[in-house]
Amino acid sequence: MLSFNREKCVYCKLCENVCSFRFTQQVRPSVAAIRIGREGKWGLPSARICDLCKDLEEGPKCVAACPEDALGVSDGGVIAWDDEKCTRCEVCVDVCPNKAVAYDTDSDRIILCDLCGGKPLCIEWCPEQVISA
């Protein structure tokens, strides 16, 4: 699970760019597993990242809502997506309280943070060390 220090973020959005590129081979922040927003025009940045719905007793909403059991929590503590089971109904996208799940129409896949297999690119590329695992 990623942590984000909004006080240090300079709003460069490199994290979004490298994340989307990893999944789509294009810079398309709208389908990144991490998305940076801002409160108002000049407010502090905020990150939309998967926190496994840590505040919810029942666990991740996307996992509970998936009608095909195509999502689960892996041993590595990330949401695992099963391409074979997924029908692309996008319920997971709709129910995510953090808006951290995306559906990419070009690659026809659900995009969720998988911590890049253990070495998150968003952490590696962030020039201000804003993100940590």
PDB file of N, CA and C in Angstrom, residues 42-113:
ATOM      1  N   TRP A  42      -5.368  26.289  -6.212  1.00  0.00           N
ATOM      2  CA  TRP A  42      -4.035  26.409  -5.609  1.00  0.00           C
ATOM      3  C   TRP A  42      -3.871  25.569  -4.354  1.00  0.00           C
ATOM      4  N   GLY A  43      -4.817  24.707  -4.060  1.00  0.00           N
ATOM      5  CA  GLY A  43      -4.751  23.903  -2.844  1.00  0.00           C
ATOM      6  C   GLY A  43      -3.681  22.834  -2.885  1.00  0.00           C
ATOM      7  N   LEU A  44      -3.519  22.172  -1.775  1.00  0.00           N
ATOM      8  CA  LEU A  44      -2.540  21.103  -1.683  1.00  0.00           C
ATOM      9  C   LEU A  44      -2.937  19.937  -2.580  1.00  0.00           C
ATOM     10  N   PRO A  45      -1.956  19.282  -3.175  1.00  0.00           N
ATOM     11  CA  PRO A  45      -2.245  18.091  -3.975  1.00  0.00           C
ATOM     12  C   PRO A  45      -2.770  16.961  -3.097  1.00  0.00           C
ATOM     13  N   SER A  46      -3.521  16.107  -3.713  1.00  0.00           N
ATOM     14  CA  SER A  46      -3.978  14.888  -3.045  1.00  0.00           C
ATOM     15  C   SER A  46      -3.829  13.745  -4.041  1.00  0.00           C
ATOM     16  N   ALA A  47      -3.665  12.563  -3.524  1.00  0.00           N
ATOM     17  CA  ALA A  47      -3.468  11.397  -4.390  1.00  0.00           C
ATOM     18  C   ALA A  47      -4.643  10.450  -4.274  1.00  0.00           C
ATOM     19  N   ARG A  48      -5.045   9.953  -5.402  1.00  0.00           N
ATOM     20  CA  ARG A  48      -6.050   8.899  -5.442  1.00  0.00           C
ATOM     21  C   ARG A  48      -5.283   7.602  -5.638  1.00  0.00           C
ATOM     22  N   ILE A  49      -5.136   6.895  -4.538  1.00  0.00           N
ATOM     23  CA  ILE A  49      -4.404   5.636  -4.568  1.00  0.00           C
ATOM     24  C   ILE A  49      -5.180   4.584  -3.793  1.00  0.00           C
ATOM     25  N   CYS A  50      -4.938   3.358  -4.128  1.00  0.00           N
ATOM     26  CA  CYS A  50      -5.615   2.259  -3.438  1.00  0.00           C
ATOM     27  C   CYS A  50      -5.057   2.130  -2.021  1.00  0.00           C
ATOM     28  N   ASP A  51      -5.960   2.138  -1.053  1.00  0.00           N
ATOM     29  CA  ASP A  51      -5.553   1.891   0.334  1.00  0.00           C
ATOM     30  C   ASP A  51      -6.226   0.630   0.866  1.00  0.00           C
ATOM     31  N   LEU A  52      -6.697  -0.201  -0.057  1.00  0.00           N
ATOM     32  CA  LEU A  52      -7.380  -1.456   0.279  1.00  0.00           C
ATOM     33  C   LEU A  52      -8.603  -1.210   1.162  1.00  0.00           C
ATOM     34  N   CYS A  53      -9.161   0.005   1.056  1.00  0.00           N
ATOM     35  CA  CYS A  53     -10.341   0.375   1.857  1.00  0.00           C
ATOM     36  C   CYS A  53     -10.084   0.083   3.336  1.00  0.00           C
ATOM     37  N   LYS A  54      -8.923   0.501   3.808  1.00  0.00           N
ATOM     38  CA  LYS A  54      -8.479   0.182   5.170  1.00  0.00           C
ATOM     39  C   LYS A  54      -9.444   0.644   6.248  1.00  0.00           C
ATOM     40  N   ASP A  55     -10.263   1.628   5.953  1.00  0.00           N
ATOM     41  CA  ASP A  55     -11.210   2.121   6.950  1.00  0.00           C
ATOM     42  C   ASP A  55     -12.520   1.341   6.964  1.00  0.00           C
ATOM     43  N   LEU A  56     -12.660   0.416   6.040  1.00  0.00           N
ATOM     44  CA  LEU A  56     -13.896  -0.358   5.965  1.00  0.00           C
ATOM     45  C   LEU A  56     -13.677  -1.748   6.560  1.00  0.00           C
ATOM     46  N   GLU A  57     -14.541  -2.118   7.463  1.00  0.00           N
ATOM     47  CA  GLU A  57     -14.422  -3.412   8.128  1.00  0.00           C
ATOM     48  C   GLU A  57     -14.511  -4.569   7.136  1.00  0.00           C
ATOM     49  N   GLU A  58     -15.337  -4.404   6.107  1.00  0.00           N
ATOM     50  CA  GLU A  58     -15.552  -5.493   5.155  1.00  0.00           C
ATOM     51  C   GLU A  58     -14.450  -5.613   4.109  1.00  0.00           C
ATOM     52  N   GLY A  59     -13.464  -4.718   4.128  1.00  0.00           N
ATOM     53  CA  GLY A  59     -12.351  -4.815   3.193  1.00  0.00           C
ATOM     54  C   GLY A  59     -12.622  -4.073   1.899  1.00  0.00           C
ATOM     55  N   PRO A  60     -11.786  -4.321   0.892  1.00  0.00           N
ATOM     56  CA  PRO A  60     -11.883  -3.565  -0.359  1.00  0.00           C
ATOM     57  C   PRO A  60     -13.252  -3.684  -1.035  1.00  0.00           C
ATOM     58  N   LYS A  61     -13.823  -2.541  -1.328  1.00  0.00           N
ATOM     59  CA  LYS A  61     -15.141  -2.511  -1.959  1.00  0.00           C
ATOM     60  C   LYS A  61     -15.130  -3.142  -3.347  1.00  0.00           C
ATOM     61  N   CYS A  62     -14.052  -2.942  -4.082  1.00  0.00           N
ATOM     62  CA  CYS A  62     -14.000  -3.490  -5.440  1.00  0.00           C
ATOM     63  C   CYS A  62     -14.047  -5.007  -5.413  1.00  0.00           C
ATOM     64  N   VAL A  63     -13.383  -5.613  -4.451  1.00  0.00           N
ATOM     65  CA  VAL A  63     -13.370  -7.078  -4.332  1.00  0.00           C
ATOM     66  C   VAL A  63     -14.771  -7.571  -3.983  1.00  0.00           C
ATOM     67  N   ALA A  64     -15.398  -6.922  -3.032  1.00  0.00           N
ATOM     68  CA  ALA A  64     -16.739  -7.338  -2.601  1.00  0.00           C
ATOM     69  C   ALA A  64     -17.779  -7.141  -3.695  1.00  0.00           C
ATOM     70  N   ALA A  65     -17.605  -6.120  -4.512  1.00  0.00           N
ATOM     71  CA  ALA A  65     -18.619  -5.799  -5.524  1.00  0.00           C
ATOM     72  C   ALA A  65     -18.460  -6.575  -6.822  1.00  0.00           C
ATOM     73  N   CYS A  66     -17.312  -7.158  -7.064  1.00  0.00           N
ATOM     74  CA  CYS A  66     -17.087  -7.848  -8.340  1.00  0.00           C
ATOM     75  C   CYS A  66     -18.003  -9.062  -8.459  1.00  0.00           C
ATOM     76  N   PRO A  67     -18.880  -9.064  -9.455  1.00  0.00           N
ATOM     77  CA  PRO A  67     -19.822 -10.168  -9.593  1.00  0.00           C
ATOM     78  C   PRO A  67     -19.194 -11.458 -10.125  1.00  0.00           C
ATOM     79  N   GLU A  68     -17.980 -11.364 -10.620  1.00  0.00           N
ATOM     80  CA  GLU A  68     -17.323 -12.537 -11.212  1.00  0.00           C
ATOM     81  C   GLU A  68     -16.147 -13.051 -10.390  1.00  0.00           C
ATOM     82  N   ASP A  69     -15.943 -12.495  -9.196  1.00  0.00           N
ATOM     83  CA  ASP A  69     -14.788 -12.866  -8.361  1.00  0.00           C
ATOM     84  C   ASP A  69     -13.466 -12.721  -9.121  1.00  0.00           C
ATOM     85  N   ALA A  70     -13.393 -11.677  -9.915  1.00  0.00           N
ATOM     86  CA  ALA A  70     -12.182 -11.435 -10.697  1.00  0.00           C
ATOM     87  C   ALA A  70     -11.145 -10.621  -9.923  1.00  0.00           C
ATOM     88  N   LEU A  71     -11.507 -10.172  -8.725  1.00  0.00           N
ATOM     89  CA  LEU A  71     -10.583  -9.398  -7.900  1.00  0.00           C
ATOM     90  C   LEU A  71     -10.413 -10.075  -6.551  1.00  0.00           C
ATOM     91  N   GLY A  72      -9.216  -9.977  -6.023  1.00  0.00           N
ATOM     92  CA  GLY A  72      -8.937 -10.508  -4.696  1.00  0.00           C
ATOM     93  C   GLY A  72      -7.712  -9.805  -4.142  1.00  0.00           C
ATOM     94  N   VAL A  73      -7.475  -9.979  -2.866  1.00  0.00           N
ATOM     95  CA  VAL A  73      -6.292  -9.397  -2.245  1.00  0.00           C
ATOM     96  C   VAL A  73      -5.197 -10.462  -2.266  1.00  0.00           C
ATOM     97  N   SER A  74      -4.069 -10.105  -2.865  1.00  0.00           N
ATOM     98  CA  SER A  74      -2.962 -11.050  -2.990  1.00  0.00           C
ATOM     99  C   SER A  74      -2.173 -11.150  -1.692  1.00  0.00           C
ATOM    100  N   ASP A  75      -1.305 -12.129  -1.613  1.00  0.00           N
ATOM    101  CA  ASP A  75      -0.431 -12.269  -0.444  1.00  0.00           C
ATOM    102  C   ASP A  75       0.477 -11.047  -0.296  1.00  0.00           C
ATOM    103  N   GLY A  76       0.726 -10.357  -1.420  1.00  0.00           N
ATOM    104  CA  GLY A  76       1.572  -9.172  -1.396  1.00  0.00           C
ATOM    105  C   GLY A  76       0.842  -7.917  -0.941  1.00  0.00           C
ATOM    106  N   GLY A  77      -0.435  -8.056  -0.617  1.00  0.00           N
ATOM    107  CA  GLY A  77      -1.189  -6.912  -0.104  1.00  0.00           C
ATOM    108  C   GLY A  77      -1.645  -5.932  -1.164  1.00  0.00           C
ATOM    109  N   VAL A  78      -1.879  -6.429  -2.371  1.00  0.00           N
ATOM    110  CA  VAL A  78      -2.427  -5.591  -3.435  1.00  0.00           C
ATOM    111  C   VAL A  78      -3.647  -6.304  -4.016  1.00  0.00           C
ATOM    112  N   ILE A  79      -4.464  -5.547  -4.734  1.00  0.00           N
ATOM    113  CA  ILE A  79      -5.616  -6.145  -5.391  1.00  0.00           C
ATOM    114  C   ILE A  79      -5.125  -6.872  -6.643  1.00  0.00           C
ATOM    115  N   ALA A  80      -5.450  -8.130  -6.729  1.00  0.00           N
ATOM    116  CA  ALA A  80      -5.080  -8.931  -7.899  1.00  0.00           C
ATOM    117  C   ALA A  80      -6.275  -9.018  -8.829  1.00  0.00           C
ATOM    118  N   TRP A  81      -6.037  -8.811 -10.096  1.00  0.00           N
ATOM    119  CA  TRP A  81      -7.083  -8.831 -11.123  1.00  0.00           C
ATOM    120  C   TRP A  81      -6.909 -10.068 -11.994  1.00  0.00           C
ATOM    121  N   ASP A  82      -8.007 -10.790 -12.209  1.00  0.00           N
ATOM    122  CA  ASP A  82      -7.986 -11.988 -13.040  1.00  0.00           C
ATOM    123  C   ASP A  82      -8.618 -11.653 -14.389  1.00  0.00           C
ATOM    124  N   ASP A  83      -7.782 -11.520 -15.375  1.00  0.00           N
ATOM    125  CA  ASP A  83      -8.229 -11.164 -16.728  1.00  0.00           C
ATOM    126  C   ASP A  83      -9.228 -12.179 -17.287  1.00  0.00           C
ATOM    127  N   GLU A  84      -9.022 -13.434 -16.981  1.00  0.00           N
ATOM    128  CA  GLU A  84      -9.903 -14.491 -17.516  1.00  0.00           C
ATOM    129  C   GLU A  84     -11.318 -14.394 -16.952  1.00  0.00           C
ATOM    130  N   LYS A  85     -11.444 -14.067 -15.683  1.00  0.00           N
ATOM    131  CA  LYS A  85     -12.761 -14.008 -15.047  1.00  0.00           C
ATOM    132  C   LYS A  85     -13.483 -12.687 -15.302  1.00  0.00           C
ATOM    133  N   CYS A  86     -12.737 -11.632 -15.535  1.00  0.00           N
ATOM    134  CA  CYS A  86     -13.312 -10.287 -15.627  1.00  0.00           C
ATOM    135  C   CYS A  86     -14.164 -10.124 -16.886  1.00  0.00           C
ATOM    136  N   THR A  87     -15.356  -9.558 -16.697  1.00  0.00           N
ATOM    137  CA  THR A  87     -16.252  -9.295 -17.827  1.00  0.00           C
ATOM    138  C   THR A  87     -16.243  -7.820 -18.230  1.00  0.00           C
ATOM    139  N   ARG A  88     -15.399  -7.028 -17.576  1.00  0.00           N
ATOM    140  CA  ARG A  88     -15.264  -5.586 -17.843  1.00  0.00           C
ATOM    141  C   ARG A  88     -16.565  -4.838 -17.573  1.00  0.00           C
ATOM    142  N   CYS A  89     -17.293  -5.260 -16.556  1.00  0.00           N
ATOM    143  CA  CYS A  89     -18.538  -4.578 -16.201  1.00  0.00           C
ATOM    144  C   CYS A  89     -18.260  -3.221 -15.544  1.00  0.00           C
ATOM    145  N   GLU A  90     -17.044  -3.037 -15.041  1.00  0.00           N
ATOM    146  CA  GLU A  90     -16.593  -1.792 -14.442  1.00  0.00           C
ATOM    147  C   GLU A  90     -17.249  -1.453 -13.104  1.00  0.00           C
ATOM    148  N   VAL A  91     -17.869  -2.421 -12.472  1.00  0.00           N
ATOM    149  CA  VAL A  91     -18.420  -2.185 -11.141  1.00  0.00           C
ATOM    150  C   VAL A  91     -17.312  -1.770 -10.183  1.00  0.00           C
ATOM    151  N   CYS A  92     -16.148  -2.383 -10.318  1.00  0.00           N
ATOM    152  CA  CYS A  92     -15.013  -2.042  -9.446  1.00  0.00           C
ATOM    153  C   CYS A  92     -14.611  -0.581  -9.610  1.00  0.00           C
ATOM    154  N   VAL A  93     -14.676  -0.080 -10.815  1.00  0.00           N
ATOM    155  CA  VAL A  93     -14.340   1.324 -11.073  1.00  0.00           C
ATOM    156  C   VAL A  93     -15.360   2.222 -10.358  1.00  0.00           C
ATOM    157  N   ASP A  94     -16.608   1.858 -10.461  1.00  0.00           N
ATOM    158  CA  ASP A  94     -17.677   2.678  -9.895  1.00  0.00           C
ATOM    159  C   ASP A  94     -17.685   2.697  -8.369  1.00  0.00           C
ATOM    160  N   VAL A  95     -17.343   1.574  -7.720  1.00  0.00           N
ATOM    161  CA  VAL A  95     -17.483   1.510  -6.266  1.00  0.00           C
ATOM    162  C   VAL A  95     -16.243   1.956  -5.501  1.00  0.00           C
ATOM    163  N   CYS A  96     -15.130   2.111  -6.168  1.00  0.00           N
ATOM    164  CA  CYS A  96     -13.892   2.481  -5.457  1.00  0.00           C
ATOM    165  C   CYS A  96     -14.046   3.864  -4.817  1.00  0.00           C
ATOM    166  N   PRO A  97     -13.981   3.954  -3.486  1.00  0.00           N
ATOM    167  CA  PRO A  97     -14.152   5.253  -2.839  1.00  0.00           C
ATOM    168  C   PRO A  97     -13.003   6.225  -3.109  1.00  0.00           C
ATOM    169  N   ASN A  98     -11.847   5.697  -3.495  1.00  0.00           N
ATOM    170  CA  ASN A  98     -10.682   6.548  -3.778  1.00  0.00           C
ATOM    171  C   ASN A  98     -10.514   6.842  -5.261  1.00  0.00           C
ATOM    172  N   LYS A  99     -11.403   6.320  -6.085  1.00  0.00           N
ATOM    173  CA  LYS A  99     -11.283   6.483  -7.546  1.00  0.00           C
ATOM    174  C   LYS A  99      -9.900   6.008  -8.013  1.00  0.00           C
ATOM    175  N   ALA A 100      -9.449   4.906  -7.432  1.00  0.00           N
ATOM    176  CA  ALA A 100      -8.118   4.375  -7.733  1.00  0.00           C
ATOM    177  C   ALA A 100      -8.154   3.197  -8.698  1.00  0.00           C
ATOM    178  N   VAL A 101      -9.322   2.898  -9.235  1.00  0.00           N
ATOM    179  CA  VAL A 101      -9.455   1.819 -10.207  1.00  0.00           C
ATOM    180  C   VAL A 101      -9.874   2.440 -11.530  1.00  0.00           C
ATOM    181  N   ALA A 102      -9.232   2.004 -12.598  1.00  0.00           N
ATOM    182  CA  ALA A 102      -9.558   2.544 -13.921  1.00  0.00           C
ATOM    183  C   ALA A 102      -9.764   1.417 -14.911  1.00  0.00           C
ATOM    184  N   TYR A 103     -10.517   1.708 -15.932  1.00  0.00           N
ATOM    185  CA  TYR A 103     -10.672   0.773 -17.046  1.00  0.00           C
ATOM    186  C   TYR A 103     -10.104   1.449 -18.284  1.00  0.00           C
ATOM    187  N   ASP A 104      -9.166   0.777 -18.919  1.00  0.00           N
ATOM    188  CA  ASP A 104      -8.555   1.308 -20.131  1.00  0.00           C
ATOM    189  C   ASP A 104      -9.199   0.638 -21.345  1.00  0.00           C
ATOM    190  N   THR A 105      -9.928   1.414 -22.106  1.00  0.00           N
ATOM    191  CA  THR A 105     -10.623   0.851 -23.267  1.00  0.00           C
ATOM    192  C   THR A 105      -9.651   0.384 -24.348  1.00  0.00           C
ATOM    193  N   ASP A 106      -8.526   1.064 -24.480  1.00  0.00           N
ATOM    194  CA  ASP A 106      -7.565   0.689 -25.523  1.00  0.00           C
ATOM    195  C   ASP A 106      -6.967  -0.696 -25.281  1.00  0.00           C
ATOM    196  N   SER A 107      -6.577  -0.955 -24.054  1.00  0.00           N
ATOM    197  CA  SER A 107      -5.983  -2.263 -23.751  1.00  0.00           C
ATOM    198  C   SER A 107      -7.007  -3.244 -23.197  1.00  0.00           C
ATOM    199  N   ASP A 108      -8.225  -2.781 -22.994  1.00  0.00           N
ATOM    200  CA  ASP A 108      -9.312  -3.615 -22.480  1.00  0.00           C
ATOM    201  C   ASP A 108      -8.926  -4.295 -21.170  1.00  0.00           C
ATOM    202  N   ARG A 109      -8.458  -3.492 -20.239  1.00  0.00           N
ATOM    203  CA  ARG A 109      -8.067  -4.054 -18.953  1.00  0.00           C
ATOM    204  C   ARG A 109      -8.414  -3.117 -17.805  1.00  0.00           C
ATOM    205  N   ILE A 110      -8.590  -3.739 -16.652  1.00  0.00           N
ATOM    206  CA  ILE A 110      -8.789  -2.998 -15.418  1.00  0.00           C
ATOM    207  C   ILE A 110      -7.404  -2.637 -14.884  1.00  0.00           C
ATOM    208  N   ILE A 111      -7.242  -1.404 -14.446  1.00  0.00           N
ATOM    209  CA  ILE A 111      -5.947  -0.954 -13.946  1.00  0.00           C
ATOM    210  C   ILE A 111      -6.069  -0.649 -12.454  1.00  0.00           C
ATOM    211  N   LEU A 112      -5.280  -1.373 -11.692  1.00  0.00           N
ATOM    212  CA  LEU A 112      -5.211  -1.221 -10.241  1.00  0.00           C
ATOM    213  C   LEU A 112      -3.747  -1.208  -9.842  1.00  0.00           C
ATOM    214  N   CYS A 113      -3.446  -0.563  -8.750  1.00  0.00           N
ATOM    215  CA  CYS A 113      -2.057  -0.539  -8.283  1.00  0.00           C
ATOM    216  C   CYS A 113      -1.643  -1.937  -7.850  1.00  0.00           C
TER     217      CYS A 113
END
